[in-house]
Amino acid sequence: MKKHNFSAGPSILPEFTIEETIKAIQNFAGTGLSILEVSHRSKEFEAVIEEASSLFLELLGAPAGYKVVFVGGGASTQFAYIPQNFMKTKAGYVNTGVWASKAIKEAKLFGEVVDVASSKDKNFNYIPRGYTIPTDLDYLHITTNNTIYGTELKTDIDCPVPLVADMSSDIFSRPIDVSKYAMIYGGAQKNLAPAGVTFVVVKEDLLGKVDRVLPSMVDYRTHIENGSMFNTPPCVIIYSALMTMKWLKNMGGVEVMQRKNIEKAGILYNEIERNKLFVPNVSLEEDRSLMNITFVMNPDYMELEKYFLTFATNRGMDGLKGHRSVGGFRASTYNALPRESVEALVAVMQEFERSH
Ligand code: PMP
């Protein structure tokens, strides 16, 4: 039976990425060695990291002055690195969920944190809007896609202070105006690669403005100066990321992805709205994520919740269980998920409705 992978992350990758990674594991760039065992200093791997860096910036459409580095430690490590690199005294955070809250907790270790806006009052099921951003902040931190709740800020906001965005779960899903951001970062394990690498895109001239002493690994300048090779990078994962970026470019880039993502999400949200058994977790359409589509059982049919999960799983739907803090279901519809998987899920939802 064909499996449809709706997992929130690590998550579905393009077949091209998996096939090319397998080839490189067997024989990397004609070296007769596996990419698992070659030196990161080999000329073949240096070519990989250089191409991955330039393609990343190209696909994002980053203007001059921005650099990308690939580092370890996950997005969670960046929660502590960001304030160390950018916070002199005070930073603002928009609290839109668990990940934003974790970022806030780390930032508080290094200075004052202003809670600029929050959607905590409604279990993070909306995107705060209309708030005032104080102009004396060293930076404002936002999370553009809230993987757990299924909310997404799908526009680039105007911000009077340097804007730092966690784009772990929506990088490359739509065109963005990079010039509006001081830094964009995220774990790779959704739209880019297997877990194990973190991307950091940063406006270089904003670095080096804080007085605190930074350990080498914490200072983004270290990684920029060394082309992501200050220490041994996760070579295989970066190779996979490069393959995904090649696939993305070949598909037509982020504009095409956005169109496909809108179509896929539209099909699923329409069915959630139409089907008497389900209700969307996020009511405002403009706040609904195109990457993580969360829905719960209509309260009148709550007793069917566990049956639907088994029903769908038995029909090849994988990774649909919602996060425990929301409950219900979450269908992650990342770039690599084909439209046919969304249609298959809709068919299963309709079949379940007919049988109840
Ligand atoms: N931010 C967001 C929006 C996430 O979805 C996640 C992970 N799911 C993280 C941060 C944490 O990433 P990591 O596991 O790479 O530390």
XYZ file of C-alpha atoms and ligand atoms in Angstrom:
372
model
C 0.000 0.000 0.000
C 1.284 3.466 -0.873
C 2.008 5.510 2.242
C 1.153 9.170 2.416
C 3.534 11.003 4.740
C 1.847 13.828 6.677
C 4.466 13.910 9.424
C 5.310 17.308 10.960
C 9.060 16.747 10.928
C 11.279 15.016 10.158
C 8.949 14.807 7.215
C 8.476 13.932 3.584
C 11.362 14.757 1.246
C 11.401 14.783 -2.553
C 12.115 11.330 -3.997
C 14.941 13.019 -5.900
C 16.613 13.975 -2.602
C 16.398 10.455 -1.246
C 17.578 8.813 -4.482
C 20.513 11.179 -4.953
C 21.538 10.783 -1.306
C 21.505 7.004 -1.696
C 23.749 7.322 -4.775
C 26.159 9.577 -2.885
C 26.231 7.143 0.019
C 27.302 4.461 -2.438
C 29.711 6.525 -4.525
C 30.102 10.231 -3.870
C 30.885 12.440 -6.874
C 32.827 9.669 -8.595
C 35.320 9.423 -5.730
C 34.730 5.701 -5.249
C 34.022 6.554 -1.596
C 30.800 7.041 0.314
C 29.816 10.555 1.359
C 29.536 8.971 4.807
C 33.295 8.572 4.913
C 34.885 11.402 2.931
C 36.642 14.357 4.486
C 34.665 17.562 4.713
C 37.880 19.182 3.449
C 37.872 17.147 0.253
C 37.456 19.272 -2.858
C 34.291 17.316 -3.725
C 32.608 18.197 -0.430
C 33.829 21.783 -0.523
C 32.040 22.073 -3.859
C 28.848 20.791 -2.193
C 28.862 23.320 0.630
C 29.694 26.188 -1.706
C 26.877 25.279 -4.080
C 24.434 24.730 -1.186
C 25.241 28.173 0.207
C 24.881 30.019 -3.080
C 21.741 28.140 -4.116
C 20.133 28.807 -0.730
C 20.555 32.572 -1.155
C 19.525 32.382 -4.817
C 16.281 30.522 -4.067
C 15.450 32.964 -1.276
C 16.246 35.902 -3.534
C 18.510 37.379 -0.860
C 20.073 40.726 -1.744
C 23.805 41.440 -1.369
C 25.017 41.632 2.214
C 23.257 38.469 3.389
C 25.170 35.286 4.206
C 23.947 31.786 4.924
C 25.652 29.319 7.217
C 24.854 25.707 8.000
C 25.391 24.757 11.615
C 24.444 21.987 14.017
C 22.309 22.035 17.136
C 18.858 22.561 15.647
C 16.742 25.691 15.712
C 16.623 25.308 19.501
C 20.319 26.178 19.794
C 19.654 29.361 17.843
C 17.147 30.407 20.508
C 20.183 31.095 22.734
C 22.588 32.233 19.996
C 20.295 34.978 18.670
C 20.227 37.080 21.875
C 23.949 36.601 22.356
C 24.668 37.960 18.888
C 22.046 40.728 18.754
C 20.807 41.731 22.208
C 22.466 44.691 23.859
C 19.785 45.282 26.500
C 16.306 44.537 25.254
C 14.535 42.433 22.620
C 10.902 41.922 21.673
C 9.210 38.589 21.054
C 5.886 37.681 19.529
C 4.657 34.643 21.393
C 2.781 32.406 18.996
C 3.382 29.008 20.542
C 5.656 26.476 22.174
C 8.651 27.249 19.967
C 8.341 31.015 20.424
C 7.999 30.456 24.188
C 11.181 28.410 24.213
C 12.971 31.169 22.300
C 11.729 33.708 24.887
C 12.968 31.580 27.779
C 16.486 31.482 26.317
C 16.529 35.197 25.462
C 15.718 36.069 29.077
C 19.106 34.653 30.051
C 20.790 37.525 28.210
C 18.668 40.621 28.798
C 15.206 42.103 28.999
C 12.466 40.516 26.914
C 9.392 42.497 25.934
C 6.287 40.435 25.195
C 5.228 42.490 22.172
C 2.204 40.352 21.324
C 0.864 36.909 22.140
C -1.887 34.496 21.133
C -1.589 32.470 24.320
C -5.082 33.502 25.458
C -6.638 31.198 22.830
C -4.143 28.342 22.921
C -2.210 30.005 20.080
C -4.903 29.404 17.473
C -4.470 32.797 15.780
C -1.751 35.201 14.617
C -1.636 38.414 16.682
C -2.053 41.556 14.582
C -2.223 45.297 15.041
C 0.362 45.477 17.817
C 2.860 48.288 18.220
C 6.527 47.404 17.992
C 8.603 49.543 20.391
C 11.407 51.265 18.500
C 13.978 50.838 21.259
C 14.273 47.066 20.841
C 17.540 45.545 19.661
C 15.445 43.157 17.554
C 12.009 41.615 17.232
C 11.676 37.829 17.065
C 8.782 36.125 15.275
C 7.919 32.539 14.329
C 6.383 32.638 10.862
C 4.831 29.168 10.953
C 3.646 27.591 14.164
C 4.076 23.903 13.435
C 2.031 22.658 16.390
C -1.064 24.881 16.107
C -1.244 25.317 12.339
C -1.053 29.107 12.236
C 1.129 30.994 9.804
C 2.106 34.579 9.176
C 2.163 34.546 5.378
C 3.382 38.091 4.808
C 6.622 39.902 5.564
C 5.824 42.499 8.207
C 7.210 46.010 8.320
C 9.346 46.258 11.397
C 11.128 49.369 12.706
C 13.838 47.257 14.394
C 15.891 44.303 13.061
C 13.513 41.410 12.469
C 14.560 37.838 13.308
C 12.351 35.011 12.054
C 12.181 31.338 12.897
C 11.171 29.812 9.553
C 11.823 26.200 10.522
C 8.569 24.942 9.084
C 7.859 27.270 6.165
C 11.221 28.071 4.606
C 11.011 27.982 0.795
C 7.220 27.617 0.868
C 6.576 31.106 -0.528
C 8.573 34.046 -1.877
C 9.825 36.317 0.896
C 11.334 39.775 0.910
C 14.612 38.925 2.612
C 15.539 42.604 2.891
C 12.882 42.945 5.629
C 14.756 40.517 7.876
C 17.956 40.767 9.874
C 18.050 37.014 10.256
C 16.074 33.974 9.101
C 16.813 30.585 10.607
C 15.419 27.133 11.144
C 15.955 23.436 11.498
C 16.188 21.723 8.111
C 13.964 18.766 8.902
C 10.773 19.993 7.272
C 11.150 21.593 3.853
C 14.837 20.957 3.290
C 16.612 17.842 4.517
C 16.711 15.096 7.117
C 17.242 16.343 10.688
C 20.755 17.440 11.602
C 21.462 20.816 10.109
C 20.252 24.343 10.873
C 20.285 27.171 8.366
C 21.061 30.723 9.444
C 20.649 33.562 6.936
C 21.963 36.780 8.377
C 22.573 40.369 7.311
C 26.275 40.511 7.889
C 26.632 44.183 8.801
C 24.356 43.740 11.846
C 26.837 41.393 13.501
C 29.541 42.368 15.965
C 27.531 45.137 17.642
C 27.256 43.605 21.125
C 29.813 44.055 23.910
C 29.599 40.589 25.431
C 32.338 38.057 24.775
C 31.061 35.402 22.399
C 32.431 31.864 22.326
C 33.669 31.106 18.778
C 30.888 28.663 17.989
C 28.223 31.130 19.147
C 29.504 34.029 17.047
C 27.902 33.905 13.602
C 30.958 35.662 12.169
C 33.021 32.549 12.892
C 30.806 30.435 10.653
C 30.603 33.075 7.933
C 34.390 33.539 7.870
C 34.901 29.783 7.646
C 32.179 29.056 5.090
C 30.289 26.777 7.540
C 33.491 24.756 7.987
C 34.791 26.090 11.311
C 34.058 22.663 12.677
C 32.998 19.468 10.930
C 29.584 20.073 9.380
C 26.878 17.398 8.983
C 28.078 16.504 5.472
C 25.413 14.021 4.397
C 22.556 16.217 5.566
C 23.981 19.222 3.737
C 24.266 17.068 0.624
C 20.584 16.113 0.966
C 19.688 19.784 1.469
C 21.513 20.644 -1.749
C 19.536 17.969 -3.590
C 16.242 19.381 -2.272
C 17.274 22.854 -3.386
C 18.140 21.536 -6.870
C 14.720 19.856 -6.982
C 13.085 23.093 -5.864
C 14.869 25.121 -8.519
C 13.947 22.568 -11.151
C 10.281 22.734 -10.067
C 10.311 26.471 -10.715
C 11.355 27.860 -7.324
C 9.412 29.299 -4.424
C 6.717 30.986 -6.540
C 5.672 27.626 -7.975
C 5.853 26.044 -4.517
C 3.572 28.727 -3.126
C 1.001 28.090 -5.846
C 1.076 24.345 -5.223
C 0.935 24.822 -1.448
C -2.104 27.109 -1.726
C -3.830 24.522 -3.923
C -3.049 21.593 -1.624
C -4.059 23.432 1.538
C -7.212 24.722 -0.162
C -8.340 21.203 -1.031
C -7.889 20.023 2.545
C -9.342 23.070 4.335
C -12.390 22.903 2.046
C -12.990 19.304 3.017
C -12.530 20.049 6.736
C -15.128 22.820 6.413
C -17.526 20.675 4.388
C -17.259 17.378 6.301
C -19.740 17.212 9.197
C -17.298 15.228 11.340
C -14.456 17.760 11.465
C -13.782 21.390 12.320
C -10.633 23.436 11.628
C -8.475 24.342 14.629
C -7.773 27.815 13.209
C -10.907 29.738 12.305
C -9.479 32.814 10.571
C -8.575 31.888 7.020
C -5.697 34.344 6.763
C -4.055 32.787 9.848
C -4.275 29.207 8.575
C -0.992 27.518 7.854
C -0.288 26.171 4.390
C 2.220 23.756 5.921
C 0.547 22.238 8.995
C -3.193 21.839 8.675
C -4.725 21.227 12.084
C -8.272 20.022 12.609
C -10.277 18.433 15.364
C -13.398 16.326 15.630
C -16.695 18.149 15.572
C -17.696 18.041 19.296
C -20.889 16.138 18.337
C -18.741 13.275 17.068
C -15.895 13.397 19.592
C -16.141 9.682 20.351
C -15.029 8.954 16.763
C -11.603 10.606 17.178
C -9.556 7.506 17.884
C -11.416 5.527 15.226
C -10.616 8.058 12.527
C -6.917 7.862 13.268
C -6.930 4.069 12.957
C -9.194 4.240 9.903
C -6.856 6.678 8.139
C -3.683 4.881 9.220
C -5.066 1.601 7.852
C -5.513 3.353 4.519
C -1.886 4.484 4.297
C -2.110 7.910 5.961
C 0.960 8.366 8.158
C 1.732 10.991 10.817
C -1.755 12.483 11.183
C -1.994 12.541 14.972
C -2.212 16.105 16.245
C 0.258 17.456 18.781
C -0.890 16.712 22.324
C -1.352 20.420 23.107
C -3.971 20.779 20.345
C -5.311 17.231 20.017
C -7.157 16.047 16.932
C -5.218 15.819 13.717
C -2.447 17.574 11.885
C -1.733 17.008 8.218
C 1.602 18.517 7.299
C 1.603 19.492 3.650
C 5.207 20.517 3.107
C 6.657 21.310 -0.325
C 7.515 17.691 -1.090
C 4.033 16.354 -0.350
C 2.281 15.645 -3.653
C -1.251 16.878 -4.272
C -2.256 13.236 -4.735
C -1.577 12.607 -1.017
C -3.948 15.423 -0.061
C -6.590 14.017 -2.410
C -6.112 10.562 -0.895
C -6.641 11.998 2.598
C -9.777 13.835 1.480
C -11.128 10.568 0.032
C -10.486 8.832 3.371
C -12.268 11.638 5.272
C -15.257 11.292 2.953
C -15.314 7.520 3.281
C -15.270 7.891 7.084
C -18.109 10.404 6.955
C -20.218 8.059 4.829
C -19.728 5.222 7.305
C -20.918 7.402 10.230
N 10.840 26.207 15.610
C 9.807 25.621 14.978
C 8.776 26.473 14.305
C 9.728 24.221 14.958
O 8.698 23.628 14.325
C 10.727 23.452 15.589
C 10.752 21.957 15.570
N 9.703 21.277 15.202
C 11.751 24.115 16.249
C 11.791 25.488 16.221
C 12.832 23.367 16.960
O 13.700 22.851 16.026
P 14.876 21.845 16.400
O 14.229 20.553 16.755
O 15.667 21.799 15.125
O 15.629 22.423 17.538
